[in-house]
PDB file of C-alpha atoms in Angstrom:
ATOM      1  CA  MET A   1      56.423 -35.994 -19.558  1.00  0.00           C
ATOM      2  CA  GLU A   2      53.128 -37.409 -18.316  1.00  0.00           C
ATOM      3  CA  PRO A   3      53.150 -35.616 -14.926  1.00  0.00           C
ATOM      4  CA  LYS A   4      53.649 -32.266 -16.655  1.00  0.00           C
ATOM      5  CA  HIS A   5      50.696 -33.009 -18.949  1.00  0.00           C
ATOM      6  CA  ASN A   6      48.491 -33.797 -15.935  1.00  0.00           C
ATOM      7  CA  ILE A   7      49.528 -30.564 -14.250  1.00  0.00           C
ATOM      8  CA  GLN A   8      48.549 -28.612 -17.345  1.00  0.00           C
ATOM      9  CA  ARG A   9      45.197 -30.392 -17.433  1.00  0.00           C
ATOM     10  CA  VAL A  10      44.552 -29.569 -13.769  1.00  0.00           C
ATOM     11  CA  ASP A  11      45.611 -25.980 -14.383  1.00  0.00           C
ATOM     12  CA  HIS A  12      43.198 -25.780 -17.324  1.00  0.00           C
ATOM     13  CA  ARG A  13      40.363 -27.100 -15.134  1.00  0.00           C
ATOM     14  CA  ILE A  14      41.173 -24.564 -12.442  1.00  0.00           C
ATOM     15  CA  LEU A  15      41.277 -21.766 -15.013  1.00  0.00           C
ATOM     16  CA  SER A  16      37.976 -22.933 -16.475  1.00  0.00           C
ATOM     17  CA  LYS A  17      36.304 -22.989 -13.058  1.00  0.00           C
ATOM     18  CA  THR A  18      37.783 -19.606 -12.152  1.00  0.00           C
ATOM     19  CA  HIS A  19      36.587 -18.186 -15.466  1.00  0.00           C
ATOM     20  CA  LYS A  20      33.044 -19.396 -14.726  1.00  0.00           C
ATOM     21  CA  VAL A  21      33.098 -17.979 -11.196  1.00  0.00           C
ATOM     22  CA  ILE A  22      34.255 -14.574 -12.452  1.00  0.00           C
ATOM     23  CA  ALA A  23      31.499 -14.658 -15.100  1.00  0.00           C
ATOM     24  CA  LEU A  24      28.998 -15.490 -12.350  1.00  0.00           C
ATOM     25  CA  GLY A  25      30.273 -12.516 -10.351  1.00  0.00           C
ATOM     26  CA  PHE A  26      29.775 -10.181 -13.309  1.00  0.00           C
ATOM     27  CA  ALA A  27      26.298 -11.623 -13.910  1.00  0.00           C
ATOM     28  CA  THR A  28      25.297 -11.234 -10.270  1.00  0.00           C
ATOM     29  CA  GLN A  29      26.575  -7.659 -10.265  1.00  0.00           C
ATOM     30  CA  GLY A  30      24.514  -6.875 -13.383  1.00  0.00           C
ATOM     31  CA  LEU A  31      21.372  -8.468 -11.985  1.00  0.00           C
ATOM     32  CA  GLY A  32      21.699  -6.605  -8.690  1.00  0.00           C
ATOM     33  CA  TYR A  33      22.384  -3.263 -10.343  1.00  0.00           C
ATOM     34  CA  ALA A  34      19.443  -3.548 -12.742  1.00  0.00           C
ATOM     35  CA  THR A  35      17.154  -4.637  -9.928  1.00  0.00           C
ATOM     36  CA  VAL A  36      18.123  -1.656  -7.793  1.00  0.00           C
ATOM     37  CA  MET A  37      17.822   0.805 -10.680  1.00  0.00           C
ATOM     38  CA  THR A  38      14.422  -0.509 -11.741  1.00  0.00           C
ATOM     39  CA  ALA A  39      13.251  -0.330  -8.106  1.00  0.00           C
ATOM     40  CA  LEU A  40      13.887   3.421  -7.973  1.00  0.00           C
ATOM     41  CA  PRO A  41      10.405   4.464  -9.187  1.00  0.00           C
ATOM     42  CA  SER A  42       8.808   2.308  -6.464  1.00  0.00           C
ATOM     43  CA  ILE A  43      11.180   3.668  -3.831  1.00  0.00           C
ATOM     44  CA  LYS A  44      10.546   7.227  -5.005  1.00  0.00           C
ATOM     45  CA  SER A  45       6.802   6.687  -4.687  1.00  0.00           C
ATOM     46  CA  ARG A  46       7.008   4.819  -1.360  1.00  0.00           C
ATOM     47  CA  PHE A  47       8.984   7.590   0.335  1.00  0.00           C
ATOM     48  CA  ARG A  48       7.414  10.456  -1.664  1.00  0.00           C
ATOM     49  CA  LEU A  49      10.788  11.657  -2.911  1.00  0.00           C
ATOM     50  CA  SER A  50      11.170  14.498  -5.381  1.00  0.00           C
ATOM     51  CA  ASP A  51      13.273  14.080  -8.506  1.00  0.00           C
ATOM     52  CA  ASP A  52      15.963  16.240  -6.886  1.00  0.00           C
ATOM     53  CA  GLN A  53      16.015  14.128  -3.729  1.00  0.00           C
ATOM     54  CA  LEU A  54      16.291  10.927  -5.732  1.00  0.00           C
ATOM     55  CA  SER A  55      19.099  12.448  -7.799  1.00  0.00           C
ATOM     56  CA  LEU A  56      21.003  13.327  -4.622  1.00  0.00           C
ATOM     57  CA  ILE A  57      20.624   9.769  -3.343  1.00  0.00           C
ATOM     58  CA  ILE A  58      21.990   8.437  -6.637  1.00  0.00           C
ATOM     59  CA  LEU A  59      24.868  10.925  -6.389  1.00  0.00           C
ATOM     60  CA  GLY A  60      25.568   9.539  -2.914  1.00  0.00           C
ATOM     61  CA  VAL A  61      25.681   6.032  -4.386  1.00  0.00           C
ATOM     62  CA  CYS A  62      28.216   7.229  -6.970  1.00  0.00           C
ATOM     63  CA  ILE A  63      30.401   8.826  -4.300  1.00  0.00           C
ATOM     64  CA  THR A  64      30.333   5.769  -2.049  1.00  0.00           C
ATOM     65  CA  ALA A  65      31.016   3.566  -5.100  1.00  0.00           C
ATOM     66  CA  ALA A  66      34.221   5.544  -5.641  1.00  0.00           C
ATOM     67  CA  LEU A  67      35.119   4.899  -2.009  1.00  0.00           C
ATOM     68  CA  GLY A  68      34.284   1.224  -2.539  1.00  0.00           C
ATOM     69  CA  SER A  69      36.800   1.071  -5.382  1.00  0.00           C
ATOM     70  CA  ILE A  70      39.469   2.412  -3.041  1.00  0.00           C
ATOM     71  CA  LEU A  71      38.408  -0.130  -0.412  1.00  0.00           C
ATOM     72  CA  ALA A  72      38.709  -2.950  -2.981  1.00  0.00           C
ATOM     73  CA  ASP A  73      42.228  -1.858  -3.829  1.00  0.00           C
ATOM     74  CA  ARG A  74      43.282  -1.811  -0.190  1.00  0.00           C
ATOM     75  CA  ILE A  75      41.748  -5.207   0.512  1.00  0.00           C
ATOM     76  CA  ALA A  76      43.208  -6.722  -2.674  1.00  0.00           C
ATOM     77  CA  VAL A  77      46.725  -5.488  -1.939  1.00  0.00           C
ATOM     78  CA  LYS A  78      46.712  -6.885   1.596  1.00  0.00           C
ATOM     79  CA  LEU A  79      44.438  -9.920   1.365  1.00  0.00           C
ATOM     80  CA  GLY A  80      43.626 -10.599  -2.293  1.00  0.00           C
ATOM     81  CA  SER A  81      40.951  -9.545  -4.741  1.00  0.00           C
ATOM     82  CA  ARG A  82      38.819 -12.613  -3.933  1.00  0.00           C
ATOM     83  CA  LEU A  83      38.189 -11.198  -0.452  1.00  0.00           C
ATOM     84  CA  ALA A  84      37.416  -7.815  -2.013  1.00  0.00           C
ATOM     85  CA  ILE A  85      34.748  -9.526  -4.154  1.00  0.00           C
ATOM     86  CA  VAL A  86      33.185 -11.192  -1.119  1.00  0.00           C
ATOM     87  CA  THR A  87      33.273  -7.875   0.764  1.00  0.00           C
ATOM     88  CA  GLY A  88      31.574  -6.118  -2.144  1.00  0.00           C
ATOM     89  CA  PHE A  89      28.816  -8.727  -2.332  1.00  0.00           C
ATOM     90  CA  ILE A  90      28.254  -8.503   1.423  1.00  0.00           C
ATOM     91  CA  PHE A  91      27.910  -4.708   1.321  1.00  0.00           C
ATOM     92  CA  GLU A  92      25.617  -4.914  -1.703  1.00  0.00           C
ATOM     93  CA  ALA A  93      23.417  -7.587  -0.120  1.00  0.00           C
ATOM     94  CA  ILE A  94      23.125  -5.659   3.144  1.00  0.00           C
ATOM     95  CA  GLY A  95      22.352  -2.416   1.321  1.00  0.00           C
ATOM     96  CA  ILE A  96      19.723  -3.971  -0.941  1.00  0.00           C
ATOM     97  CA  ALA A  97      18.093  -5.897   1.925  1.00  0.00           C
ATOM     98  CA  ILE A  98      17.800  -2.815   4.096  1.00  0.00           C
ATOM     99  CA  ALA A  99      16.462  -0.779   1.154  1.00  0.00           C
ATOM    100  CA  ALA A 100      13.816  -3.437   0.532  1.00  0.00           C
ATOM    101  CA  PHE A 101      12.477  -3.265   4.075  1.00  0.00           C
ATOM    102  CA  SER A 102      13.505   0.178   5.365  1.00  0.00           C
ATOM    103  CA  PRO A 103      10.711   1.784   7.375  1.00  0.00           C
ATOM    104  CA  ASN A 104      11.910   5.365   6.898  1.00  0.00           C
ATOM    105  CA  VAL A 105      13.712   7.539   4.407  1.00  0.00           C
ATOM    106  CA  MET A 106      16.889   7.982   6.462  1.00  0.00           C
ATOM    107  CA  LEU A 107      17.473   4.245   6.753  1.00  0.00           C
ATOM    108  CA  MET A 108      16.724   3.882   3.044  1.00  0.00           C
ATOM    109  CA  ILE A 109      19.322   6.545   2.204  1.00  0.00           C
ATOM    110  CA  ALA A 110      21.874   4.843   4.458  1.00  0.00           C
ATOM    111  CA  SER A 111      21.131   1.516   2.767  1.00  0.00           C
ATOM    112  CA  PHE A 112      21.783   3.021  -0.647  1.00  0.00           C
ATOM    113  CA  LEU A 113      25.119   4.384   0.546  1.00  0.00           C
ATOM    114  CA  VAL A 114      26.089   0.926   1.826  1.00  0.00           C
ATOM    115  CA  TYR A 115      24.972  -0.505  -1.524  1.00  0.00           C
ATOM    116  CA  GLY A 116      27.163   2.057  -3.320  1.00  0.00           C
ATOM    117  CA  LEU A 117      30.176   1.038  -1.258  1.00  0.00           C
ATOM    118  CA  GLY A 118      29.601  -2.580  -2.250  1.00  0.00           C
ATOM    119  CA  LEU A 119      28.971  -1.615  -5.874  1.00  0.00           C
ATOM    120  CA  GLY A 120      32.344   0.122  -6.186  1.00  0.00           C
ATOM    121  CA  CYS A 121      34.208  -2.548  -4.242  1.00  0.00           C
ATOM    122  CA  LEU A 122      32.727  -5.339  -6.321  1.00  0.00           C
ATOM    123  CA  ASP A 123      33.198  -3.526  -9.618  1.00  0.00           C
ATOM    124  CA  ALA A 124      36.892  -2.919  -8.958  1.00  0.00           C
ATOM    125  CA  ALA A 125      37.552  -6.396  -7.559  1.00  0.00           C
ATOM    126  CA  LEU A 126      35.780  -8.203 -10.411  1.00  0.00           C
ATOM    127  CA  ASN A 127      37.783  -6.207 -12.915  1.00  0.00           C
ATOM    128  CA  MET A 128      40.990  -7.131 -11.061  1.00  0.00           C
ATOM    129  CA  GLN A 129      40.050 -10.795 -11.364  1.00  0.00           C
ATOM    130  CA  ALA A 130      39.170 -10.359 -15.044  1.00  0.00           C
ATOM    131  CA  VAL A 131      42.540  -8.757 -15.800  1.00  0.00           C
ATOM    132  CA  MET A 132      44.340 -11.626 -14.056  1.00  0.00           C
ATOM    133  CA  MET A 133      42.263 -14.119 -16.049  1.00  0.00           C
ATOM    134  CA  GLU A 134      43.197 -12.383 -19.306  1.00  0.00           C
ATOM    135  CA  GLN A 135      46.861 -12.543 -18.340  1.00  0.00           C
ATOM    136  CA  ARG A 136      46.641 -16.255 -17.515  1.00  0.00           C
ATOM    137  CA  LEU A 137      44.767 -17.134 -20.699  1.00  0.00           C
ATOM    138  CA  GLY A 138      46.710 -14.789 -22.944  1.00  0.00           C
ATOM    139  CA  LYS A 139      43.533 -13.596 -24.645  1.00  0.00           C
ATOM    140  CA  SER A 140      40.752 -11.070 -24.142  1.00  0.00           C
ATOM    141  CA  VAL A 141      37.846 -12.206 -21.968  1.00  0.00           C
ATOM    142  CA  PHE A 142      36.284  -8.917 -20.887  1.00  0.00           C
ATOM    143  CA  GLY A 143      33.706  -9.025 -23.674  1.00  0.00           C
ATOM    144  CA  GLY A 144      32.330 -12.305 -22.375  1.00  0.00           C
ATOM    145  CA  PHE A 145      32.244 -11.062 -18.794  1.00  0.00           C
ATOM    146  CA  PHE A 146      30.393  -7.906 -19.776  1.00  0.00           C
ATOM    147  CA  ALA A 147      27.982  -9.995 -21.861  1.00  0.00           C
ATOM    148  CA  CYS A 148      27.187 -11.951 -18.674  1.00  0.00           C
ATOM    149  CA  TYR A 149      26.662  -8.660 -16.832  1.00  0.00           C
ATOM    150  CA  THR A 150      24.336  -7.336 -19.545  1.00  0.00           C
ATOM    151  CA  ALA A 151      22.304 -10.536 -19.905  1.00  0.00           C
ATOM    152  CA  ALA A 152      21.801 -10.726 -16.147  1.00  0.00           C
ATOM    153  CA  ALA A 153      20.898  -7.018 -16.011  1.00  0.00           C
ATOM    154  CA  PHE A 154      18.194  -7.741 -18.576  1.00  0.00           C
ATOM    155  CA  LEU A 155      17.010 -10.616 -16.372  1.00  0.00           C
ATOM    156  CA  GLY A 156      16.997  -8.339 -13.308  1.00  0.00           C
ATOM    157  CA  ALA A 157      14.797  -5.823 -15.120  1.00  0.00           C
ATOM    158  CA  LEU A 158      12.456  -8.639 -16.177  1.00  0.00           C
ATOM    159  CA  ILE A 159      12.249  -9.912 -12.592  1.00  0.00           C
ATOM    160  CA  MET A 160      11.331  -6.418 -11.423  1.00  0.00           C
ATOM    161  CA  SER A 161       8.715  -6.114 -14.174  1.00  0.00           C
ATOM    162  CA  ALA A 162       7.205  -9.440 -13.142  1.00  0.00           C
ATOM    163  CA  THR A 163       7.122  -8.677  -9.412  1.00  0.00           C
ATOM    164  CA  VAL A 164       6.490  -4.944  -9.134  1.00  0.00           C
ATOM    165  CA  SER A 165       2.708  -5.348  -9.364  1.00  0.00           C
ATOM    166  CA  THR A 166       2.581  -8.120  -6.740  1.00  0.00           C
ATOM    167  CA  PRO A 167       1.545  -7.324  -3.149  1.00  0.00           C
ATOM    168  CA  LEU A 168       5.182  -6.969  -2.044  1.00  0.00           C
ATOM    169  CA  GLY A 169       6.099  -4.979  -5.153  1.00  0.00           C
ATOM    170  CA  ALA A 170       9.751  -4.158  -5.712  1.00  0.00           C
ATOM    171  CA  THR A 171      10.653  -5.835  -2.414  1.00  0.00           C
ATOM    172  CA  THR A 172      10.287  -9.259  -4.042  1.00  0.00           C
ATOM    173  CA  ALA A 173      12.794  -8.525  -6.811  1.00  0.00           C
ATOM    174  CA  LEU A 174      15.194  -6.867  -4.372  1.00  0.00           C
ATOM    175  CA  CYS A 175      15.066  -9.946  -2.124  1.00  0.00           C
ATOM    176  CA  ILE A 176      15.804 -12.192  -5.103  1.00  0.00           C
ATOM    177  CA  ALA A 177      18.865 -10.045  -5.869  1.00  0.00           C
ATOM    178  CA  VAL A 178      19.998 -10.303  -2.231  1.00  0.00           C
ATOM    179  CA  VAL A 179      19.711 -14.100  -2.209  1.00  0.00           C
ATOM    180  CA  ILE A 180      21.644 -14.413  -5.472  1.00  0.00           C
ATOM    181  CA  ALA A 181      24.378 -12.052  -4.191  1.00  0.00           C
ATOM    182  CA  CYS A 182      24.708 -14.075  -0.981  1.00  0.00           C
ATOM    183  CA  ILE A 183      24.951 -17.359  -2.875  1.00  0.00           C
ATOM    184  CA  THR A 184      27.500 -15.947  -5.316  1.00  0.00           C
ATOM    185  CA  SER A 185      29.651 -14.580  -2.495  1.00  0.00           C
ATOM    186  CA  ILE A 186      30.235 -18.090  -1.159  1.00  0.00           C
ATOM    187  CA  VAL A 187      30.978 -19.745  -4.528  1.00  0.00           C
TER     188      VAL A 187
END
């Protein structure tokens, strides 16, 4: 009987760690998204974009996010949703980093499309992991994961508010989001 009890304890520890890592993924996604969205006024001003141009860029992000969801599914089926999460974070980090430092509007647009691909890939893959966690635990956990997302989104907006008036402006907050995404991708 004792060995079985130890196995259950180990399994519980693994589930607990996995639960925390998924929550961290949701939080990082929320922080990154809020940081990017709150950077839009600075980006609009920096590149002298019209409202229509900015709307088209956001539409492009939505379209590439849909493609990212498809990419996550393909990766998850062949290699697992964990790799899809890492892929999503990598695309997001690259997109945000390039947006932070892009010297021209075309590179900035391309960076937002890469970000959108990561956004969709990460969103789908995190939800896959959350569904598997619910199945393993036998109870609902999505509310907690989305609470992590929302709390971190609030933090991302606060970081932008605190850094937007500094000499580097929105770039500082975007770089913070990139660093956090990179760290989370290796956890």
